[in-house]
């Protein structure tokens, strides 16, 4: 199964269409789930309060960012859907997702930024549309 699950689709609601296209394309190459897309200002404030984020200027608030998690599924039990499995946080897996997202973004001509490339507060699961092209 190399496509997004219904729950991933639900989590992409409100996310910019171009970023969704990149996610869909990358998902053909690497297995991941969508953990978050659009985020309320209230939730962002809570994340900043607990130290999980450092900014109230998050691209999640405007639908310009997604968080992805590597998904090690349990295989297809015959119904064509793989909804059982586990999220893995091992760093090398995020290098794989980062490479797949960058390749998909290049193919589609959609400039993105990967949180894994940030010098401080490296954020492997995080991808956002480049502010220069998508203010
Ligand atoms: Zn994020």
Tab-separated table of N, CA and C and ligand atoms in Angstrom:
chain	number	residue	atom	x	y	z
A	1	UNK	N	0.866	-1.197	0.000
A	1	UNK	CA	0.000	0.000	0.000
A	1	UNK	C	0.891	1.232	0.000
A	2	UNK	N	0.765	1.987	-1.017
A	2	UNK	CA	1.668	3.128	-1.127
A	2	UNK	C	0.907	4.442	-1.241
A	3	UNK	N	-0.288	4.445	-0.729
A	3	UNK	CA	-1.035	5.696	-0.793
A	3	UNK	C	-1.453	6.131	0.605
A	4	UNK	N	-1.950	7.342	0.666
A	4	UNK	CA	-2.372	7.894	1.948
A	4	UNK	C	-3.632	7.197	2.457
A	5	UNK	N	-3.714	7.028	3.752
A	5	UNK	CA	-4.900	6.444	4.377
A	5	UNK	C	-5.949	7.542	4.582
A	6	UNK	N	-7.212	7.126	4.775
A	6	UNK	CA	-8.259	8.125	5.015
A	6	UNK	C	-7.937	9.074	6.164
A	7	UNK	N	-7.308	8.561	7.216
A	7	UNK	CA	-6.985	9.444	8.355
A	7	UNK	C	-5.927	10.478	7.965
A	8	UNK	N	-5.019	10.081	7.031
A	8	UNK	CA	-4.039	11.059	6.541
A	8	UNK	C	-4.739	12.157	5.749
A	9	UNK	N	-5.672	11.744	4.914
A	9	UNK	CA	-6.457	12.704	4.117
A	9	UNK	C	-7.159	13.701	5.049
A	10	UNK	N	-7.730	13.169	6.120
A	10	UNK	CA	-8.447	14.036	7.061
A	10	UNK	C	-7.493	15.052	7.672
A	11	UNK	N	-6.274	14.614	7.965
A	11	UNK	CA	-5.299	15.516	8.583
A	11	UNK	C	-4.732	16.534	7.600
A	12	UNK	N	-4.964	16.316	6.304
A	12	UNK	CA	-4.502	17.274	5.297
A	12	UNK	C	-5.560	18.328	4.979
A	13	UNK	N	-6.706	18.223	5.614
A	13	UNK	CA	-7.766	19.210	5.385
A	13	UNK	C	-7.267	20.603	5.763
A	14	UNK	N	-7.438	21.549	4.865
A	14	UNK	CA	-7.017	22.919	5.153
A	14	UNK	C	-5.566	23.205	4.801
A	15	UNK	N	-4.835	22.159	4.359
A	15	UNK	CA	-3.433	22.353	3.964
A	15	UNK	C	-3.395	22.783	2.496
A	16	UNK	N	-2.466	23.687	2.177
A	16	UNK	CA	-2.330	24.214	0.812
A	16	UNK	C	-2.231	23.064	-0.199
A	17	UNK	N	-2.982	23.205	-1.275
A	17	UNK	CA	-3.092	22.162	-2.286
A	17	UNK	C	-1.726	21.733	-2.848
A	18	UNK	N	-0.828	22.670	-3.070
A	18	UNK	CA	0.473	22.322	-3.643
A	18	UNK	C	1.295	21.452	-2.691
A	19	UNK	N	1.182	21.724	-1.404
A	19	UNK	CA	1.906	20.914	-0.428
A	19	UNK	C	1.285	19.512	-0.355
A	20	UNK	N	-0.024	19.443	-0.472
A	20	UNK	CA	-0.710	18.135	-0.487
A	20	UNK	C	-0.229	17.313	-1.684
A	21	UNK	N	-0.060	17.965	-2.819
A	21	UNK	CA	0.421	17.254	-4.011
A	21	UNK	C	1.818	16.669	-3.781
A	22	UNK	N	2.662	17.433	-3.125
A	22	UNK	CA	4.017	16.949	-2.835
A	22	UNK	C	3.954	15.745	-1.887
A	23	UNK	N	3.110	15.845	-0.870
A	23	UNK	CA	2.959	14.746	0.090
A	23	UNK	C	2.461	13.488	-0.624
A	24	UNK	N	1.473	13.645	-1.466
A	24	UNK	CA	0.920	12.490	-2.198
A	24	UNK	C	1.992	11.822	-3.054
A	25	UNK	N	2.774	12.642	-3.728
A	25	UNK	CA	3.821	12.122	-4.607
A	25	UNK	C	4.909	11.402	-3.804
A	26	UNK	N	5.343	12.000	-2.718
A	26	UNK	CA	6.416	11.419	-1.901
A	26	UNK	C	5.971	10.101	-1.266
A	27	UNK	N	4.678	10.016	-0.968
A	27	UNK	CA	4.153	8.818	-0.300
A	27	UNK	C	4.263	7.574	-1.184
A	28	UNK	N	4.398	7.798	-2.501
A	28	UNK	CA	4.578	6.676	-3.419
A	28	UNK	C	5.955	6.040	-3.226
A	29	UNK	N	6.902	6.812	-2.675
A	29	UNK	CA	8.279	6.342	-2.545
A	29	UNK	C	8.637	5.875	-1.136
A	30	UNK	N	8.058	6.495	-0.125
A	30	UNK	CA	8.410	6.193	1.272
A	30	UNK	C	7.133	6.081	2.102
A	31	UNK	N	7.050	5.086	3.000
A	31	UNK	CA	5.843	4.966	3.819
A	31	UNK	C	5.850	5.932	5.007
A	32	UNK	N	4.852	6.782	5.056
A	32	UNK	CA	4.712	7.681	6.201
A	32	UNK	C	3.246	7.991	6.411
A	33	UNK	N	2.941	8.492	7.589
A	33	UNK	CA	1.599	8.990	7.864
A	33	UNK	C	1.687	10.488	8.106
A	34	UNK	N	0.567	11.149	7.994
A	34	UNK	CA	0.491	12.578	8.293
A	34	UNK	C	0.073	12.692	9.755
A	35	UNK	N	0.888	13.354	10.566
A	35	UNK	CA	0.520	13.501	11.976
A	35	UNK	C	-0.162	14.829	12.250
A	36	UNK	N	0.158	15.843	11.420
A	36	UNK	CA	-0.520	17.129	11.620
A	36	UNK	C	-0.398	18.010	10.387
A	37	UNK	N	-1.443	18.787	10.156
A	37	UNK	CA	-1.428	19.757	9.062
A	37	UNK	C	-1.774	21.117	9.623
A	38	UNK	N	-3.006	21.526	9.364
A	38	UNK	CA	-3.479	22.811	9.868
A	38	UNK	C	-3.573	22.774	11.401
A	39	UNK	N	-3.126	23.858	12.018
A	39	UNK	CA	-3.072	23.925	13.489
A	39	UNK	C	-3.699	25.233	13.960
A	40	UNK	N	-4.460	25.150	15.014
A	40	UNK	CA	-5.079	26.373	15.542
A	40	UNK	C	-4.036	27.199	16.307
A	41	UNK	N	-4.294	28.491	16.437
A	41	UNK	CA	-3.428	29.382	17.190
A	41	UNK	C	-3.339	28.934	18.658
A	42	UNK	N	-4.460	28.440	19.182
A	42	UNK	CA	-4.504	27.980	20.579
A	42	UNK	C	-3.564	26.783	20.771
A	43	UNK	N	-3.637	25.837	19.838
A	43	UNK	CA	-2.770	24.666	19.955
A	43	UNK	C	-1.302	25.076	19.810
A	44	UNK	N	-1.013	25.996	18.874
A	44	UNK	CA	0.367	26.457	18.708
A	44	UNK	C	0.879	27.080	20.010
A	45	UNK	N	0.035	27.853	20.657
A	45	UNK	CA	0.435	28.489	21.916
A	45	UNK	C	0.755	27.429	22.976
A	46	UNK	N	-0.025	26.351	22.997
A	46	UNK	CA	0.250	25.273	23.954
A	46	UNK	C	1.577	24.593	23.642
A	47	UNK	N	1.862	24.387	22.348
A	47	UNK	CA	3.119	23.748	21.955
A	47	UNK	C	4.316	24.607	22.327
A	48	UNK	N	4.176	25.915	22.159
A	48	UNK	CA	5.257	26.824	22.550
A	48	UNK	C	5.443	26.769	24.068
A	49	UNK	N	4.335	26.719	24.789
A	49	UNK	CA	4.387	26.708	26.256
A	49	UNK	C	5.122	25.485	26.796
A	50	UNK	N	4.972	24.333	26.126
A	50	UNK	CA	5.647	23.125	26.617
A	50	UNK	C	7.017	22.925	25.978
A	51	UNK	N	7.433	23.855	25.101
A	51	UNK	CA	8.761	23.760	24.497
A	51	UNK	C	8.821	22.886	23.259
A	52	UNK	N	7.665	22.486	22.731
A	52	UNK	CA	7.642	21.646	21.535
A	52	UNK	C	7.753	22.477	20.264
A	53	UNK	N	7.555	23.774	20.399
A	53	UNK	CA	7.742	24.683	19.277
A	53	UNK	C	8.292	25.978	19.854
A	54	UNK	N	8.965	26.753	18.999
A	54	UNK	CA	9.579	27.981	19.498
A	54	UNK	C	8.958	29.240	18.933
A	55	UNK	N	7.944	29.074	18.107
A	55	UNK	CA	7.421	30.264	17.439
A	55	UNK	C	5.903	30.280	17.370
A	56	UNK	N	5.346	31.469	17.419
A	56	UNK	CA	3.924	31.633	17.149
A	56	UNK	C	3.724	31.971	15.675
A	57	UNK	N	4.843	32.010	14.939
A	57	UNK	CA	4.810	32.328	13.511
A	57	UNK	C	4.831	31.036	12.686
A	58	UNK	N	4.273	29.955	13.229
A	58	UNK	CA	4.319	28.647	12.578
A	58	UNK	C	3.537	28.616	11.277
A	59	UNK	N	4.092	27.937	10.306
A	59	UNK	CA	3.425	27.767	9.013
A	59	UNK	C	2.230	26.821	9.125
A	60	UNK	N	2.149	26.077	10.227
A	60	UNK	CA	0.989	25.194	10.430
A	60	UNK	C	-0.303	26.002	10.579
A	61	UNK	N	-0.183	27.174	11.166
A	61	UNK	CA	-1.372	27.985	11.444
A	61	UNK	C	-2.058	28.430	10.155
A	62	UNK	N	-1.255	28.602	9.091
A	62	UNK	CA	-1.806	29.088	7.828
A	62	UNK	C	-2.022	27.972	6.803
A	63	UNK	N	-1.764	26.719	7.207
A	63	UNK	CA	-1.962	25.616	6.260
A	63	UNK	C	-0.822	25.451	5.274
A	64	UNK	N	0.357	25.988	5.630
A	64	UNK	CA	1.518	25.881	4.746
A	64	UNK	C	2.533	24.842	5.241
A	65	UNK	N	2.160	24.015	6.225
A	65	UNK	CA	3.117	23.039	6.758
A	65	UNK	C	2.426	21.731	7.105
A	66	UNK	N	3.213	20.653	7.049
A	66	UNK	CA	2.737	19.336	7.495
A	66	UNK	C	3.829	18.665	8.320
A	67	UNK	N	3.397	17.776	9.208
A	67	UNK	CA	4.328	16.919	9.920
A	67	UNK	C	4.055	15.480	9.479
A	68	UNK	N	5.125	14.760	9.195
A	68	UNK	CA	5.022	13.383	8.720
A	68	UNK	C	5.779	12.469	9.668
A	69	UNK	N	5.326	11.218	9.776
A	69	UNK	CA	6.022	10.239	10.614
A	69	UNK	C	6.190	8.939	9.839
A	70	UNK	N	7.378	8.365	9.958
A	70	UNK	CA	7.640	7.110	9.257
A	70	UNK	C	6.701	6.035	9.767
A	71	UNK	N	6.135	5.293	8.851
A	71	UNK	CA	5.109	4.313	9.184
A	71	UNK	C	5.577	2.916	8.781
A	72	UNK	N	5.827	2.093	9.794
A	72	UNK	CA	6.197	0.694	9.556
A	72	UNK	C	4.915	-0.122	9.685
A	73	UNK	N	4.318	-0.448	8.536
A	73	UNK	CA	3.020	-1.111	8.599
A	73	UNK	C	3.158	-2.607	8.807
A	74	UNK	N	2.047	-3.226	9.159
A	74	UNK	CA	2.030	-4.659	9.440
A	74	UNK	C	1.715	-5.499	8.208
A	75	UNK	N	1.625	-4.845	7.066
A	75	UNK	CA	1.335	-5.575	5.840
A	75	UNK	C	-0.150	-5.602	5.543
A	76	UNK	N	-0.449	-5.938	4.322
A	76	UNK	CA	-1.827	-5.972	3.861
A	76	UNK	C	-2.445	-7.315	4.242
A	77	UNK	N	-3.506	-7.260	5.049
A	77	UNK	CA	-4.131	-8.521	5.478
A	77	UNK	C	-5.193	-8.990	4.486
A	78	UNK	N	-5.233	-8.371	3.324
A	78	UNK	CA	-6.151	-8.852	2.294
A	78	UNK	C	-7.255	-7.880	1.946
A	79	UNK	N	-7.457	-6.880	2.808
A	79	UNK	CA	-8.546	-5.949	2.511
A	79	UNK	C	-8.057	-4.721	1.735
A	80	UNK	N	-6.780	-4.750	1.340
A	80	UNK	CA	-6.257	-3.660	0.528
A	80	UNK	C	-5.850	-2.436	1.316
A	81	UNK	N	-6.052	-2.453	2.616
A	81	UNK	CA	-5.683	-1.304	3.445
A	81	UNK	C	-4.754	-1.756	4.564
A	82	UNK	N	-3.775	-0.903	4.860
A	82	UNK	CA	-2.857	-1.227	5.950
A	82	UNK	C	-2.955	-0.124	6.992
A	83	UNK	N	-3.758	-0.362	7.980
A	83	UNK	CA	-3.963	0.669	8.995
A	83	UNK	C	-3.311	0.314	10.313
A	84	UNK	N	-2.778	-0.919	10.399
A	84	UNK	CA	-2.093	-1.328	11.608
A	84	UNK	C	-0.595	-1.232	11.372
A	85	UNK	N	0.118	-0.767	12.383
A	85	UNK	CA	1.559	-0.648	12.257
A	85	UNK	C	2.077	0.239	13.368
A	86	UNK	N	3.278	0.766	13.179
A	86	UNK	CA	3.829	1.641	14.217
A	86	UNK	C	4.593	2.800	13.592
A	87	UNK	N	4.560	3.910	14.294
A	87	UNK	CA	5.355	5.064	13.910
A	87	UNK	C	6.775	4.817	14.404
A	88	UNK	N	7.763	5.142	13.554
A	88	UNK	CA	9.175	5.031	13.939
A	88	UNK	C	9.796	6.418	13.909
A	89	UNK	N	10.625	6.692	14.914
A	89	UNK	CA	11.243	8.024	15.003
A	89	UNK	C	12.739	8.001	14.706
A	90	UNK	N	13.256	6.842	14.285
A	90	UNK	CA	14.692	6.738	14.008
A	90	UNK	C	15.118	7.783	12.961
A	91	UNK	N	16.162	8.535	13.278
A	91	UNK	CA	16.553	9.647	12.418
A	91	UNK	C	16.800	9.259	10.951
A	92	UNK	N	17.501	8.136	10.668
A	92	UNK	CA	17.770	7.822	9.251
A	92	UNK	C	16.502	7.688	8.411
A	93	UNK	N	15.407	7.309	9.034
A	93	UNK	CA	14.146	7.185	8.306
A	93	UNK	C	13.629	8.550	7.871
A	94	UNK	N	13.982	9.580	8.667
A	94	UNK	CA	13.537	10.937	8.314
A	94	UNK	C	14.380	11.528	7.191
A	95	UNK	N	15.628	11.031	7.094
A	95	UNK	CA	16.448	11.399	5.934
A	95	UNK	C	15.772	10.852	4.675
A	96	UNK	N	15.196	9.653	4.778
A	96	UNK	CA	14.488	9.052	3.625
A	96	UNK	C	13.258	9.872	3.247
A	97	UNK	N	12.488	10.259	4.259
A	97	UNK	CA	11.288	11.061	3.977
A	97	UNK	C	11.702	12.405	3.391
A	98	UNK	N	12.746	13.007	3.969
A	98	UNK	CA	13.227	14.300	3.477
A	98	UNK	C	13.638	14.213	2.014
A	99	UNK	N	14.357	13.149	1.662
A	99	UNK	CA	14.805	12.984	0.275
A	99	UNK	C	13.605	12.783	-0.658
A	100	UNK	N	12.634	11.993	-0.222
A	100	UNK	CA	11.453	11.727	-1.063
A	100	UNK	C	10.621	12.993	-1.248
A	101	UNK	N	10.482	13.783	-0.186
A	101	UNK	CA	9.707	15.023	-0.277
A	101	UNK	C	10.415	16.031	-1.197
A	102	UNK	N	11.742	16.123	-1.059
A	102	UNK	CA	12.484	17.060	-1.910
A	102	UNK	C	12.405	16.649	-3.383
A	103	UNK	N	12.505	15.341	-3.638
A	103	UNK	CA	12.421	14.857	-5.021
A	103	UNK	C	11.041	15.151	-5.598
A	104	UNK	N	10.001	14.899	-4.803
A	104	UNK	CA	8.629	15.145	-5.262
A	104	UNK	C	8.413	16.633	-5.508
A	105	UNK	N	8.928	17.462	-4.617
A	105	UNK	CA	8.766	18.909	-4.738
A	105	UNK	C	9.445	19.416	-6.007
A	106	UNK	N	10.615	18.863	-6.296
A	106	UNK	CA	11.347	19.269	-7.498
A	106	UNK	C	10.573	18.864	-8.754
A	107	UNK	N	10.073	17.631	-8.751
A	107	UNK	CA	9.305	17.160	-9.920
A	107	UNK	C	8.081	18.040	-10.177
A	108	UNK	N	7.457	18.471	-9.113
A	108	UNK	CA	6.221	19.243	-9.249
A	108	UNK	C	6.461	20.754	-9.324
A	109	UNK	N	7.721	21.165	-9.129
A	109	UNK	CA	8.034	22.587	-9.184
A	109	UNK	C	7.452	23.369	-8.019
A	110	UNK	N	7.416	22.722	-6.851
A	110	UNK	CA	6.866	23.362	-5.648
A	110	UNK	C	8.004	23.505	-4.627
A	111	UNK	N	8.509	24.713	-4.397
A	111	UNK	CA	9.620	24.872	-3.457
A	111	UNK	C	9.194	24.611	-2.002
A	112	UNK	N	9.902	23.720	-1.342
A	112	UNK	CA	9.601	23.413	0.056
A	112	UNK	C	10.857	23.543	0.910
A	113	UNK	N	10.641	23.594	2.199
A	113	UNK	CA	11.732	23.631	3.168
A	113	UNK	C	11.514	22.477	4.139
A	114	UNK	N	12.589	21.753	4.444
A	114	UNK	CA	12.519	20.638	5.384
A	114	UNK	C	13.090	21.074	6.733
A	115	UNK	N	12.332	20.828	7.789
A	115	UNK	CA	12.799	21.158	9.131
A	115	UNK	C	14.080	20.430	9.504
A	116	UNK	N	14.348	19.314	8.860
A	116	UNK	CA	15.574	18.550	9.124
A	116	UNK	C	16.827	19.270	8.676
A	117	UNK	N	16.656	20.287	7.833
A	117	UNK	CA	17.802	21.069	7.359
A	117	UNK	C	18.075	22.288	8.227
A	118	UNK	N	17.191	22.546	9.188
A	118	UNK	CA	17.409	23.715	10.041
A	118	UNK	C	18.609	23.483	10.953
A	119	UNK	N	19.432	24.523	11.092
A	119	UNK	CA	20.659	24.391	11.874
A	119	UNK	C	20.365	24.234	13.361
A	120	UNK	N	19.369	24.970	13.844
A	120	UNK	CA	18.993	24.819	15.242
A	120	UNK	C	17.559	24.308	15.302
A	121	UNK	N	17.241	23.556	16.331
A	121	UNK	CA	15.904	23.007	16.492
A	121	UNK	C	15.518	22.192	15.258
A	122	UNK	N	16.397	21.270	14.887
A	122	UNK	CA	16.159	20.381	13.758
A	122	UNK	C	14.841	19.639	13.943
A	123	UNK	N	13.985	19.686	12.917
A	123	UNK	CA	12.635	19.139	13.023
A	123	UNK	C	12.386	18.189	11.846
A	124	UNK	N	12.817	16.941	12.019
A	124	UNK	CA	12.759	15.954	10.939
A	124	UNK	C	11.387	15.703	10.348
A	125	UNK	N	10.327	15.665	11.157
A	125	UNK	CA	8.995	15.388	10.603
A	125	UNK	C	8.363	16.563	9.853
A	126	UNK	N	8.947	17.756	9.964
A	126	UNK	CA	8.298	18.986	9.481
A	126	UNK	C	8.689	19.407	8.056
A	127	UNK	N	7.669	19.696	7.262
A	127	UNK	CA	7.872	20.213	5.901
A	127	UNK	C	6.952	21.394	5.699
A	128	UNK	N	7.457	22.428	5.016
A	128	UNK	CA	6.611	23.584	4.751
A	128	UNK	C	6.911	24.169	3.388
A	129	UNK	N	5.946	24.886	2.835
A	129	UNK	CA	6.137	25.590	1.576
A	129	UNK	C	7.109	26.737	1.831
A	130	UNK	N	8.025	26.958	0.878
A	130	UNK	CA	9.026	28.011	1.002
A	130	UNK	C	8.346	29.384	1.068
A	131	UNK	N	8.658	30.136	2.087
A	131	UNK	CA	8.038	31.456	2.264
A	131	UNK	C	8.314	32.395	1.096
A	132	UNK	N	9.437	32.195	0.428
A	132	UNK	CA	9.786	33.075	-0.708
A	132	UNK	C	8.779	32.909	-1.854
A	133	UNK	N	8.327	31.681	-2.073
A	133	UNK	CA	7.371	31.403	-3.153
A	133	UNK	C	5.922	31.427	-2.654
A	134	UNK	N	5.744	31.119	-1.368
A	134	UNK	CA	4.406	31.077	-0.770
A	134	UNK	C	4.395	31.907	0.513
A	135	UNK	N	4.272	33.227	0.363
A	135	UNK	CA	4.339	34.096	1.550
A	135	UNK	C	3.191	33.818	2.534
B	1	LIG	ZN1	5.616	20.926	11.895
